[in-house]
CSV table of C-alpha atoms and ligand atoms in Angstrom, one decimal:
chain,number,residue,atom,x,y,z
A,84,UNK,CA,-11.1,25.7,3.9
A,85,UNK,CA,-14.1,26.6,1.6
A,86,UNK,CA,-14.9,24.8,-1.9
A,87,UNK,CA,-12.0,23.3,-4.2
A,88,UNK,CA,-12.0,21.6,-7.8
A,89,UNK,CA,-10.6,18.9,-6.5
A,90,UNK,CA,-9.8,17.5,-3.1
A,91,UNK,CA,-7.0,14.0,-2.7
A,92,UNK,CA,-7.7,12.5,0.7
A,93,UNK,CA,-4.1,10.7,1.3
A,94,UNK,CA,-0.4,12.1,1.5
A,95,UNK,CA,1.1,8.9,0.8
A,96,UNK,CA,2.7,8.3,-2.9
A,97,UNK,CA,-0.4,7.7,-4.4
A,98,UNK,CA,-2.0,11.2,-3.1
A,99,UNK,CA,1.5,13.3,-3.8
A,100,UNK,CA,2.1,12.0,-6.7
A,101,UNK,CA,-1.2,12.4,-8.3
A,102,UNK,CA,-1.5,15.9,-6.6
A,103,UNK,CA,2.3,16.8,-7.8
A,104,UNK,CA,0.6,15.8,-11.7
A,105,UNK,CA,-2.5,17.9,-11.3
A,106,UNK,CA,-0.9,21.0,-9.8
A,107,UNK,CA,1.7,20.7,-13.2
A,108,UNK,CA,-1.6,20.6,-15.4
A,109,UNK,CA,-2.7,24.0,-13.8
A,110,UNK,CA,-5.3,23.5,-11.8
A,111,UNK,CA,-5.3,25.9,-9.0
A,112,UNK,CA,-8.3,25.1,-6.5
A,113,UNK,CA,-7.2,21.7,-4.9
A,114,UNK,CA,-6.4,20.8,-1.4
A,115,UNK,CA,-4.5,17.4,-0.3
A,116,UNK,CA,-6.1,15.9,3.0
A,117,UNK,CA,-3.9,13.8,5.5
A,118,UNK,CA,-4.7,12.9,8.6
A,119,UNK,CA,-1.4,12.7,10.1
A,120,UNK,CA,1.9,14.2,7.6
A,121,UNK,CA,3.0,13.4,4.6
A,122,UNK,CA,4.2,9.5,4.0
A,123,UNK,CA,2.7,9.1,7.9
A,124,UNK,CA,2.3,5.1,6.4
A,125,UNK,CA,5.9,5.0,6.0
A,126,UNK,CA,6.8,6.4,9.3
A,127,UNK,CA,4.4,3.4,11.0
A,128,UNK,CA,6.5,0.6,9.1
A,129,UNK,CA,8.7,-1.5,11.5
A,130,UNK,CA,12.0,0.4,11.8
A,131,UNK,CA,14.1,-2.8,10.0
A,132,UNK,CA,11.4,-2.9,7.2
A,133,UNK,CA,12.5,-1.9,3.7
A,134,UNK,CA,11.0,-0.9,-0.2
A,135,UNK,CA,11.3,-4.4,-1.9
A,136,UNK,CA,11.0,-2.5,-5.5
A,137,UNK,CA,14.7,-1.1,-6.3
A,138,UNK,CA,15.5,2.5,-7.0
A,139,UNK,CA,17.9,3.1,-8.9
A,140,UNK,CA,19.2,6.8,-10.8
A,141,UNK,CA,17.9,5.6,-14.0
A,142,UNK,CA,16.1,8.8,-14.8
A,143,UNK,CA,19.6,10.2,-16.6
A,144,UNK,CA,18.3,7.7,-19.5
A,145,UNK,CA,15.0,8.3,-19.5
A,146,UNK,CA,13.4,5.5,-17.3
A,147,UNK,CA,12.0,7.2,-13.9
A,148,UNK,CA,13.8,5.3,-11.0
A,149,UNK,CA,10.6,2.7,-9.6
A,150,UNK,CA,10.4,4.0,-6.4
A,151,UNK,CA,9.7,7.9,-7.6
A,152,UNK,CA,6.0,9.2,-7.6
A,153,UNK,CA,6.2,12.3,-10.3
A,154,UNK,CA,9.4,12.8,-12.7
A,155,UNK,CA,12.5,14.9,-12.4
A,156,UNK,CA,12.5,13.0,-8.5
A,157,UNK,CA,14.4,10.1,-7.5
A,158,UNK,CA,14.5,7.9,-4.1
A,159,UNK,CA,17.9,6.7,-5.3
A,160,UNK,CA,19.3,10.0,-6.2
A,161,UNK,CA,18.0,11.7,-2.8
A,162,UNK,CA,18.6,9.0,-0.4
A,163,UNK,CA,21.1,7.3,-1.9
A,164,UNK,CA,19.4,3.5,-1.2
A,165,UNK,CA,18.6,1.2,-3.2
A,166,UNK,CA,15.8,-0.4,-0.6
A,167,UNK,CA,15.0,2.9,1.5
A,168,UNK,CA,13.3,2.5,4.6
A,169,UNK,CA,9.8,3.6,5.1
A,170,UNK,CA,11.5,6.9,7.5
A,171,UNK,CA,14.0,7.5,4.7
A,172,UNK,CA,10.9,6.9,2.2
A,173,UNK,CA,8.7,9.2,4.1
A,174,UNK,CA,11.4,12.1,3.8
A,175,UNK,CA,11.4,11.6,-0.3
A,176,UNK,CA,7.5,12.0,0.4
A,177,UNK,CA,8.1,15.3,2.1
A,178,UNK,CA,11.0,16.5,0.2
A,179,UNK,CA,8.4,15.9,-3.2
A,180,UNK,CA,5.6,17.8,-1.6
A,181,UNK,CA,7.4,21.1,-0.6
A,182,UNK,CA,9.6,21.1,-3.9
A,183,UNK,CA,6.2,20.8,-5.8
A,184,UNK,CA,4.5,23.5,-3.2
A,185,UNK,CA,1.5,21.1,-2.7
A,186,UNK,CA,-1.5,22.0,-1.2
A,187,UNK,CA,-1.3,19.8,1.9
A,188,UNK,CA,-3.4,19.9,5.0
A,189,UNK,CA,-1.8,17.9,7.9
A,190,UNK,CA,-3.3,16.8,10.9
A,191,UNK,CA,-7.1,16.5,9.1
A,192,UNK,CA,-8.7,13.2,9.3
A,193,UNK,CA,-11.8,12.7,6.5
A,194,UNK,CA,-14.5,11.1,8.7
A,195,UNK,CA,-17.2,11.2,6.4
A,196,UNK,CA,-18.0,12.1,2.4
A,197,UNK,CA,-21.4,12.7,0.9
A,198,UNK,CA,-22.3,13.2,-2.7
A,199,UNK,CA,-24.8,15.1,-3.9
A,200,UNK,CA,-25.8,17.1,-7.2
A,201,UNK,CA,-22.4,17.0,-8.6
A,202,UNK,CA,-20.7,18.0,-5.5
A,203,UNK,CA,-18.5,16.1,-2.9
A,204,UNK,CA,-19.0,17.1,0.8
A,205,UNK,CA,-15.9,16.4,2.9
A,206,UNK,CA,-16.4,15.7,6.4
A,207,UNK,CA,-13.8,16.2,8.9
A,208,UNK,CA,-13.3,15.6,12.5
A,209,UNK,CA,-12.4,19.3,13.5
A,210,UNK,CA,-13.7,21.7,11.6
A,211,UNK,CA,-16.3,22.3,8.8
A,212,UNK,CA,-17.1,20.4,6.2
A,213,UNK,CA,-15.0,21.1,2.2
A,214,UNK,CA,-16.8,21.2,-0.6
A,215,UNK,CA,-15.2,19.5,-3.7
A,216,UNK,CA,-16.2,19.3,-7.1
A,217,UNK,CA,-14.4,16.4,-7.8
A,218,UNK,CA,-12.6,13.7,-5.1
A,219,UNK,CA,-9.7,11.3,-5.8
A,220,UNK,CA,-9.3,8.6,-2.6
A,221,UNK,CA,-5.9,8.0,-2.3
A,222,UNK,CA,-6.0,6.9,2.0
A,223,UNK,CA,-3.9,3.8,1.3
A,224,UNK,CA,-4.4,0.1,3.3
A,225,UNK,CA,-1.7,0.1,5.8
A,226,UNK,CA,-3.7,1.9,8.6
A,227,UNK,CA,-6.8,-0.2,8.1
A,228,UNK,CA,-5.3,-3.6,8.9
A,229,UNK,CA,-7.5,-6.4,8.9
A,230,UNK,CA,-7.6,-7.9,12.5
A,231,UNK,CA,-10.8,-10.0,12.5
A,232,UNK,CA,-10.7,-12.3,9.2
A,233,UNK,CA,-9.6,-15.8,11.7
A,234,UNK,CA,-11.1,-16.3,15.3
A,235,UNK,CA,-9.4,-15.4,18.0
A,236,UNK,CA,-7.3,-12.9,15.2
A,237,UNK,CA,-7.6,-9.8,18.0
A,238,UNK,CA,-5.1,-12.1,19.9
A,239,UNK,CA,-2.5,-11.6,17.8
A,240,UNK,CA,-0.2,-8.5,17.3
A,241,UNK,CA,-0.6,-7.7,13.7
A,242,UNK,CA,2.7,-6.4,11.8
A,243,UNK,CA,1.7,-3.1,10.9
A,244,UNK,CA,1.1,-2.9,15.1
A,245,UNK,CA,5.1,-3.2,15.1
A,246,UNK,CA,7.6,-0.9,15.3
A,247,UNK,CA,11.0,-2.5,15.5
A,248,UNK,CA,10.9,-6.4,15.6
A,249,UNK,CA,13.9,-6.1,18.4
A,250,UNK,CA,10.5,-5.3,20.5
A,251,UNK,CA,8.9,-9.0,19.6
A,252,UNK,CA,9.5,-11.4,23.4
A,253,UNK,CA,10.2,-14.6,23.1
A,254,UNK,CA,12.3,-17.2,21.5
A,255,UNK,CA,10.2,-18.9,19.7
A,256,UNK,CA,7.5,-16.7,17.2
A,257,UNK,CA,4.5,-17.8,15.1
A,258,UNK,CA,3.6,-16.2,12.3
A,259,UNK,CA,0.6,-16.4,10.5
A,260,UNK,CA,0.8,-15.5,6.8
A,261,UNK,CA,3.5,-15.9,4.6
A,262,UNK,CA,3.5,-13.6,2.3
A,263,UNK,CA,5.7,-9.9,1.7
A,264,UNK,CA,5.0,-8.8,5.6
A,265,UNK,CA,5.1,-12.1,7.0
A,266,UNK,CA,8.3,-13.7,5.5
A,267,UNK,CA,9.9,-9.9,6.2
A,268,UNK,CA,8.9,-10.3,9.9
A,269,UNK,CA,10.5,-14.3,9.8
A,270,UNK,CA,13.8,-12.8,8.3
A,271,UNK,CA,13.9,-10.1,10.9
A,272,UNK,CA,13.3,-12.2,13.7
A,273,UNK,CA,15.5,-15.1,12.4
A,274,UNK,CA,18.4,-12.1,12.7
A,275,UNK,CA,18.0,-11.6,16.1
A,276,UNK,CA,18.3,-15.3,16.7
A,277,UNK,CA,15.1,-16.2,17.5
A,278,UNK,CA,13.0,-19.5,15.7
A,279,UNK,CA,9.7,-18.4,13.6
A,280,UNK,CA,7.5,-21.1,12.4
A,281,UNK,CA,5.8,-19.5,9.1
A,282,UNK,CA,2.2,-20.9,8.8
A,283,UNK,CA,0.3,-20.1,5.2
A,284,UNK,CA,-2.8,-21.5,3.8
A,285,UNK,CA,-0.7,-21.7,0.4
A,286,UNK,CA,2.8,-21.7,0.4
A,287,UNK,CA,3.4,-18.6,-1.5
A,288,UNK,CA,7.0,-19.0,-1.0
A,289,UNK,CA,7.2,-21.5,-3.5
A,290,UNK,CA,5.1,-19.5,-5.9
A,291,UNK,CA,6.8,-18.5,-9.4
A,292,UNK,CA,4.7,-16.6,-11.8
A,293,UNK,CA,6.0,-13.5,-13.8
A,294,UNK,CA,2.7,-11.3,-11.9
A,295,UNK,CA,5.0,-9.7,-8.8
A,296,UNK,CA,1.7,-9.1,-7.4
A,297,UNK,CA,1.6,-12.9,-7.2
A,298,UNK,CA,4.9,-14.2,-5.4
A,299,UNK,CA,7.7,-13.1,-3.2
A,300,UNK,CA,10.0,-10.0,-4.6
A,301,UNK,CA,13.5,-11.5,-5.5
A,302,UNK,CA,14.8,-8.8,-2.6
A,303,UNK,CA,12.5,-11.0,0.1
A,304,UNK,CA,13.7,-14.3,-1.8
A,305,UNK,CA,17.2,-13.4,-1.8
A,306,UNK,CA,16.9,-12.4,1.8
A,307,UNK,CA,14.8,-15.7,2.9
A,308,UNK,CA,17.1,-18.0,0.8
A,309,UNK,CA,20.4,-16.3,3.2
A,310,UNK,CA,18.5,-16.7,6.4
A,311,UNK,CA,17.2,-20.1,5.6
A,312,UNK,CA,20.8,-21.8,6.1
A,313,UNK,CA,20.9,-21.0,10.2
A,314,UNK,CA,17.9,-23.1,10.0
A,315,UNK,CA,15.9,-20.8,12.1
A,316,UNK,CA,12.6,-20.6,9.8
A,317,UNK,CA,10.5,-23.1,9.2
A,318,UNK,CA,8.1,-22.5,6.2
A,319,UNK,CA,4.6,-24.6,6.5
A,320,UNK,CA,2.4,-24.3,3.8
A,321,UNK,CA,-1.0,-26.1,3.2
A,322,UNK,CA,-1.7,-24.7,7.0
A,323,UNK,CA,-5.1,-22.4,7.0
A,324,UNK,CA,-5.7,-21.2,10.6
A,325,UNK,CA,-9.3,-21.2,11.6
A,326,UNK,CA,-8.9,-20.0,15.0
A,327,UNK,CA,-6.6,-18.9,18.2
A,328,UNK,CA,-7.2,-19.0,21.6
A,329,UNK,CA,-5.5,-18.2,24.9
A,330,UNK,CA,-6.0,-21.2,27.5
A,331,UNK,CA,-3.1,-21.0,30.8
A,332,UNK,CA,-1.1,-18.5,29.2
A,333,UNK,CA,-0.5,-20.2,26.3
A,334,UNK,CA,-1.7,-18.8,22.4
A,335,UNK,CA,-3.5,-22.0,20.9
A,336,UNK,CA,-3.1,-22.1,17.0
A,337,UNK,CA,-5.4,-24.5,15.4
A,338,UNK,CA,-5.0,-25.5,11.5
A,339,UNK,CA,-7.7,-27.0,9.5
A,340,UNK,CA,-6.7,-31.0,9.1
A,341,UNK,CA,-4.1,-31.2,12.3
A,342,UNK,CA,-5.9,-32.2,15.7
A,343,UNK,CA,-3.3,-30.9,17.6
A,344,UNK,CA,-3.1,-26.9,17.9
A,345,UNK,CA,0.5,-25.3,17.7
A,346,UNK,CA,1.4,-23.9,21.4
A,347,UNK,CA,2.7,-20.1,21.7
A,348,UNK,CA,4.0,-18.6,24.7
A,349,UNK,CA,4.1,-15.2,22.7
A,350,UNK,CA,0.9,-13.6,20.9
A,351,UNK,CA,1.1,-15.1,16.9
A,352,UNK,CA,2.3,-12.4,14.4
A,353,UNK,CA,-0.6,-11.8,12.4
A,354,UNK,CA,0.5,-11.1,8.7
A,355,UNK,CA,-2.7,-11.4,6.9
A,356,UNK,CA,-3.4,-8.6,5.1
A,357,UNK,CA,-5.2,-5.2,5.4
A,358,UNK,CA,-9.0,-4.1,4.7
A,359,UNK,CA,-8.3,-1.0,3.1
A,360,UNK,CA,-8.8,2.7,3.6
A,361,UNK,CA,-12.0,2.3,1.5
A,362,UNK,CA,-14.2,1.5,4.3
A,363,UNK,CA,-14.6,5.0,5.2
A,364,UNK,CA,-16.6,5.4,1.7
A,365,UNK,CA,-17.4,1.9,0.4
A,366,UNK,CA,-21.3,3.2,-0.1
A,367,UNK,CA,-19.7,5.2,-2.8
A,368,UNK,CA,-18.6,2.3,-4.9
A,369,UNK,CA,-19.9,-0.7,-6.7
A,370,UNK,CA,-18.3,-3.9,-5.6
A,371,UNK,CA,-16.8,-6.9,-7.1
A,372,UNK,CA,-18.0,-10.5,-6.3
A,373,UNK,CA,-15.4,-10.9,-3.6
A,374,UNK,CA,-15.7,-7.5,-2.3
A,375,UNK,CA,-12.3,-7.2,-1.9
A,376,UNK,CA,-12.1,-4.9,-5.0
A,377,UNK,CA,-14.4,-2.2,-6.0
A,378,UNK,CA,-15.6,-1.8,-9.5
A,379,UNK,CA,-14.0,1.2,-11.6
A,380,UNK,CA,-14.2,2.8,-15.0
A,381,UNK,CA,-11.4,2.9,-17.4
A,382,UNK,CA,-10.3,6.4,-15.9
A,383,UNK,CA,-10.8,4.9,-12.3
A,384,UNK,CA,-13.8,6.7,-11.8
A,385,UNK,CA,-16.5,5.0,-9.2
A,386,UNK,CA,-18.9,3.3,-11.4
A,387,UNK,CA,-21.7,4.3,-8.9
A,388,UNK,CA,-20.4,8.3,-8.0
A,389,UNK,CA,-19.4,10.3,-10.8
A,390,UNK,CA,-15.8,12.8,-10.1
A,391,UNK,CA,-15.2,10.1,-7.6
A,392,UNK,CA,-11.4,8.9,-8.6
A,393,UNK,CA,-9.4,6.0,-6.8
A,394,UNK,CA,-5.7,5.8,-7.1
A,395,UNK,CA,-3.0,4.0,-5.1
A,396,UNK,CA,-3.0,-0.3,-4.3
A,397,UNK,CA,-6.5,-1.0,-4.2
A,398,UNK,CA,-6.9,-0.1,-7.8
A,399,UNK,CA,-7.9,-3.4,-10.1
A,400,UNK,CA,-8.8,-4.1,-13.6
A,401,UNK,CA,-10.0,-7.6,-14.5
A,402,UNK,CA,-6.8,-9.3,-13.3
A,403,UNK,CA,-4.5,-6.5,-12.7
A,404,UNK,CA,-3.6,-5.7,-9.3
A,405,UNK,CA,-1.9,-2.1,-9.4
A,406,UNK,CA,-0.6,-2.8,-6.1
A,407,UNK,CA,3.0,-1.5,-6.0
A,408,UNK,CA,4.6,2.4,-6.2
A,409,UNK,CA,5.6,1.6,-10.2
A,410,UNK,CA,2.2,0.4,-11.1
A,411,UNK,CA,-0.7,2.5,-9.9
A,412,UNK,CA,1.4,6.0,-10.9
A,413,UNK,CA,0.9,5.0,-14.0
A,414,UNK,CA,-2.9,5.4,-13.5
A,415,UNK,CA,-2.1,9.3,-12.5
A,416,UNK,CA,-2.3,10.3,-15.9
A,417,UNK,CA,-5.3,8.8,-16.5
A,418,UNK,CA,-7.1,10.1,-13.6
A,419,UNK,CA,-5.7,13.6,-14.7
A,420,UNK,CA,-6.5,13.9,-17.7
A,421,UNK,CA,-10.1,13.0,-17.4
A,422,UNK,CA,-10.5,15.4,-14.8
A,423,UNK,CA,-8.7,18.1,-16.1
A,424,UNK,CA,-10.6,17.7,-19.4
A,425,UNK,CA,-14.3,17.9,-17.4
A,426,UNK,CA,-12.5,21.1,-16.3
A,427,UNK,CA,-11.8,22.1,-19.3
A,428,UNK,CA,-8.2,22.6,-19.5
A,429,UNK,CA,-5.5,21.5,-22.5
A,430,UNK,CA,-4.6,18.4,-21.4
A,431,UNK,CA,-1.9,17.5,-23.8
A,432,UNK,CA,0.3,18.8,-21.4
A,433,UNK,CA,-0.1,15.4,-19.7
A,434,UNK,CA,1.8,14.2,-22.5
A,435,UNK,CA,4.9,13.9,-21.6
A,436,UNK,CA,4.3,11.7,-18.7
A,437,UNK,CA,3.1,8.4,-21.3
A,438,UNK,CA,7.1,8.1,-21.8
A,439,UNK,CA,7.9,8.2,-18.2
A,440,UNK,CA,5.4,5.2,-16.8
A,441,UNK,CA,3.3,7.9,-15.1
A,442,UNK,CA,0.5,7.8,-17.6
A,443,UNK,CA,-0.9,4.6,-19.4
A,444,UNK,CA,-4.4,4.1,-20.9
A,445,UNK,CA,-4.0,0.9,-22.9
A,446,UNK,CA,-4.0,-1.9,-20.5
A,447,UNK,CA,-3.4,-4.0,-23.3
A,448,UNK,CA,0.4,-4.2,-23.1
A,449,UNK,CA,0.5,-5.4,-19.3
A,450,UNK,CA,0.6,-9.1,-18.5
A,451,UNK,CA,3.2,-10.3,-20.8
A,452,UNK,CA,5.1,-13.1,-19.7
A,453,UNK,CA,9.2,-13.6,-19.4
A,454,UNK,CA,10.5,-15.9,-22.2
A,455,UNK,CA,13.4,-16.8,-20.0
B,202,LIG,C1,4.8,-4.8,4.0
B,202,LIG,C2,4.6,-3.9,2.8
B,202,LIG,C3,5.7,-3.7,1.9
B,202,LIG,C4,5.5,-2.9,0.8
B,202,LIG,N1,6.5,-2.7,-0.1
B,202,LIG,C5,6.4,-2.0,-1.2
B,202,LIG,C6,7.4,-1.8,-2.1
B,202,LIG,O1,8.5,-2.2,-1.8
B,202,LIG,N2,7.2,-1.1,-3.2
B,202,LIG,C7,6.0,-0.6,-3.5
B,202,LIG,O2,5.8,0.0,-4.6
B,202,LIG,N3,4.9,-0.8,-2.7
B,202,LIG,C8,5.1,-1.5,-1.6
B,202,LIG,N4,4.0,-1.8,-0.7
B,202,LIG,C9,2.7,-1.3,-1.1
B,202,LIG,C10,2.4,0.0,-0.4
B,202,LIG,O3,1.3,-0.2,0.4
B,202,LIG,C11,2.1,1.0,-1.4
B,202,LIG,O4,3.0,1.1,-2.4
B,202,LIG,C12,1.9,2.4,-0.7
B,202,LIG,O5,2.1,2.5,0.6
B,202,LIG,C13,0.5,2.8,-1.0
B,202,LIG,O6,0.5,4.2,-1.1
B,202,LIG,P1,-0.8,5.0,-0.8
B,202,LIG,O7,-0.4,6.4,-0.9
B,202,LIG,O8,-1.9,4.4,-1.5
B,202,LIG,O9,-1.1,4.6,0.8
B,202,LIG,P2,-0.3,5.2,2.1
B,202,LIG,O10,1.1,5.2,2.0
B,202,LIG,O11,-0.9,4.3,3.2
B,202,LIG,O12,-0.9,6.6,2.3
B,202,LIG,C14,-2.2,6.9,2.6
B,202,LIG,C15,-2.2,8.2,3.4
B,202,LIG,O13,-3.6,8.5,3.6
B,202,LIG,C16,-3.8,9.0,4.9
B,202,LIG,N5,-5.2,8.6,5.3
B,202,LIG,C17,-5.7,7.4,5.4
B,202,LIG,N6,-7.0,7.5,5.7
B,202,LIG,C18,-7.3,8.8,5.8
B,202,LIG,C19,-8.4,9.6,6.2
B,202,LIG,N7,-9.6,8.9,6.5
B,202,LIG,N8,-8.4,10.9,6.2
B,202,LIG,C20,-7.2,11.6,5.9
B,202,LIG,N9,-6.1,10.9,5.6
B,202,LIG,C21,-6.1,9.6,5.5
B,202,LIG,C22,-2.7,8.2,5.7
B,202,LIG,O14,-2.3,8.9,6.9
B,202,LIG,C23,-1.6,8.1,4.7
B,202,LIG,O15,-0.7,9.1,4.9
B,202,LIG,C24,4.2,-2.5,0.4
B,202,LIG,C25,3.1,-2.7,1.3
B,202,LIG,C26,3.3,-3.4,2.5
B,202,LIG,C27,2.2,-3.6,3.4
């Protein structure tokens, strides 16, 4: 495939929508690399599961529908959903990158990326290496669950692992994690009549801030709150698992503070979380405290590897978790504009996109909380 300006490594709606930007600012030597197809996370979600953000046509005045990833595009306008499926989400995906002619290369999975003099080296597993001036990760989390963080955790069937929850045996289901993926799982195994005890260190069901990165979506609350009355869930917070086992056939759940362990006959749902597509190139990044955030300049750039660019869920400022579809395309802009600029191209023409969420610099305005 030879050298590029700038290589994306992702065809999710972090990667097409940043690579639907930069092919609009001009620039003409880029390639998109996916592993599998376009929106191939979307395809993996369980067949029942749903966008919790709402799209909605409200482009016509001037407010790009949530959902989209570049403008003039709407989920709501193409699928005609308001909470599209991750198939009927994937096909937006697709319909976005041949409309915008993007550079895509299916089927390539990026092993390995080495920096050197001002020069990215792309490794992939068939073929030769590309050569890339500047990189922008945009792999995602959802195929790099996290199935080690309890004991015992490789016991469990982790969600992203499921592909309708009709395919879940058993009558009775624990699931451990209570957040978006795990109450999502309790409400559609609740529908097919079956009883889920919810077990989370916190609660985050009772959680109300105005941060949506923080608590339930109203779409999962209003969903739970339905469910709740065939008294089929049961919600226990205050419940940190510290290991499972498998003694005669039966899953053993043990909680911190309960002697007892809670007795499966079905593997646990595991719901906790995901590691993150930056494992492939963490050496390239400085980390936060935690580690579970790396450390980025105001354009997103790696502070340790310069014309390395991180957009999509795993992008974090101080407190600001730019973890849904409507909050990290506003970083696209940014991330354009400060490579097109090293380029050397006009990149006023970028302007446009401030008025349409898909370009904000100031972080200032974010955080403000609901009066009412
Ligand atoms: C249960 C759940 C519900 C969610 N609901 C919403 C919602 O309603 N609204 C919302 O805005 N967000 C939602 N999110 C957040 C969601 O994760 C992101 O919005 C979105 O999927 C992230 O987009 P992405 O492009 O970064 O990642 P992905 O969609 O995962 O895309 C990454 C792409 O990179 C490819 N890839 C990965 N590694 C490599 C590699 N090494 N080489 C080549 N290609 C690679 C993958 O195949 C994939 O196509 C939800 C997440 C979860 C887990």
């Amino acid at each position: 495939m030879g050298q590029f300006d700038v290589a994306v490594v992702g065809a999710g709606p972090a990667g097409i929508g940043v690579a639907a930007m930069l092919k609009d600012l001009g620039i003409k030597r880029m390639v998109v690399l996916e592993r599998e197809k376009v929106g191939a996370t979307f395809d993996k979600w369980p067949k029942e599961m749903q966008l919790l953000t709402p799209s909605f046509t409200t482009n016509f005045y001037g407010h790009l529908d949530l959902n989209a990833v570049i403008s003039r595009t709407s989920p709501a306008y193409m699928l005609q959903k308001e909470h599209p499926t991750g198939n009927e989400y994937a096909r937006y995906l697709r319909d976005v990158s041949e409309y915008f002619d993007l550079p895509v290369v299916e089927h390539t999975n990026v092993e390995k990326v080495l920096y050197s003099e001002g020069s990215f080296k792309v490794h992939i597993t068939e073929g030769k290496p590309i050569e890339s001036r500047f990189l922008i990760w945009a792999g995602g989390e959802f195929q790099y669950p996290n199935t080690d963080s309890i004991p015992g955790a490789e016991l469990c069937l982790h969600n992203s692992r499921v592909k309708s929850w009709e395919h879940v045996k058993g009558d009775e289901i624990y699931i451990i994690g209570g957040y978006e993926s795990g109450i999502d799982a309790a409400i559609h195994l609740s529908r097919l009549g079956k009883k889920v005890r919810v077990l989370d260190r916190d609660g985050r069901w009772s959680k109300k801030t105005t941060d949506p990165s923080e608590n339930l979506s109203p779409f999962t609350l209003e969903r739970l709150k339905q469910e709740m009355i065939y008294n089929r869930i049961e919600l226990v917070g205050k419940s940190m698992v510290r290991e499972i086992r498998l003694e005669q056939d039966k899953y053993l759940i043990y909680v911190r503070g309960k002697s007892l362990p809670y007795q499966s006959a079905t593997p646990p749902i595991l719901a906790t979380g995901f590691k993150s597509s930056l494992v492939v190139i963490k050496e390239l990044f400085d980390w936060k405290k935690n580690k579970a955030y790396c450390l980025l300049s105001e354009q997103d750039e790696s502070t340790k590897t310069p014309g390395l660019f991180l957009v999509g869920p795993q992008v974090c400022h101080d407190d600001l978790i730019f973890c849904f579809i409507y909050k990290y395309r506003q970083r696209f802009g940014v991330v354009a504009n400060a490579i097109g600029k090293r380029l050397g191209m006009d990149t006023t023409l970028l302007e446009p996109y401030r008025n349409e969420g898909l370009y904000l610099d100031d972080l200032s305005c974010c955080g403000e909380e609901c009066v009412c």
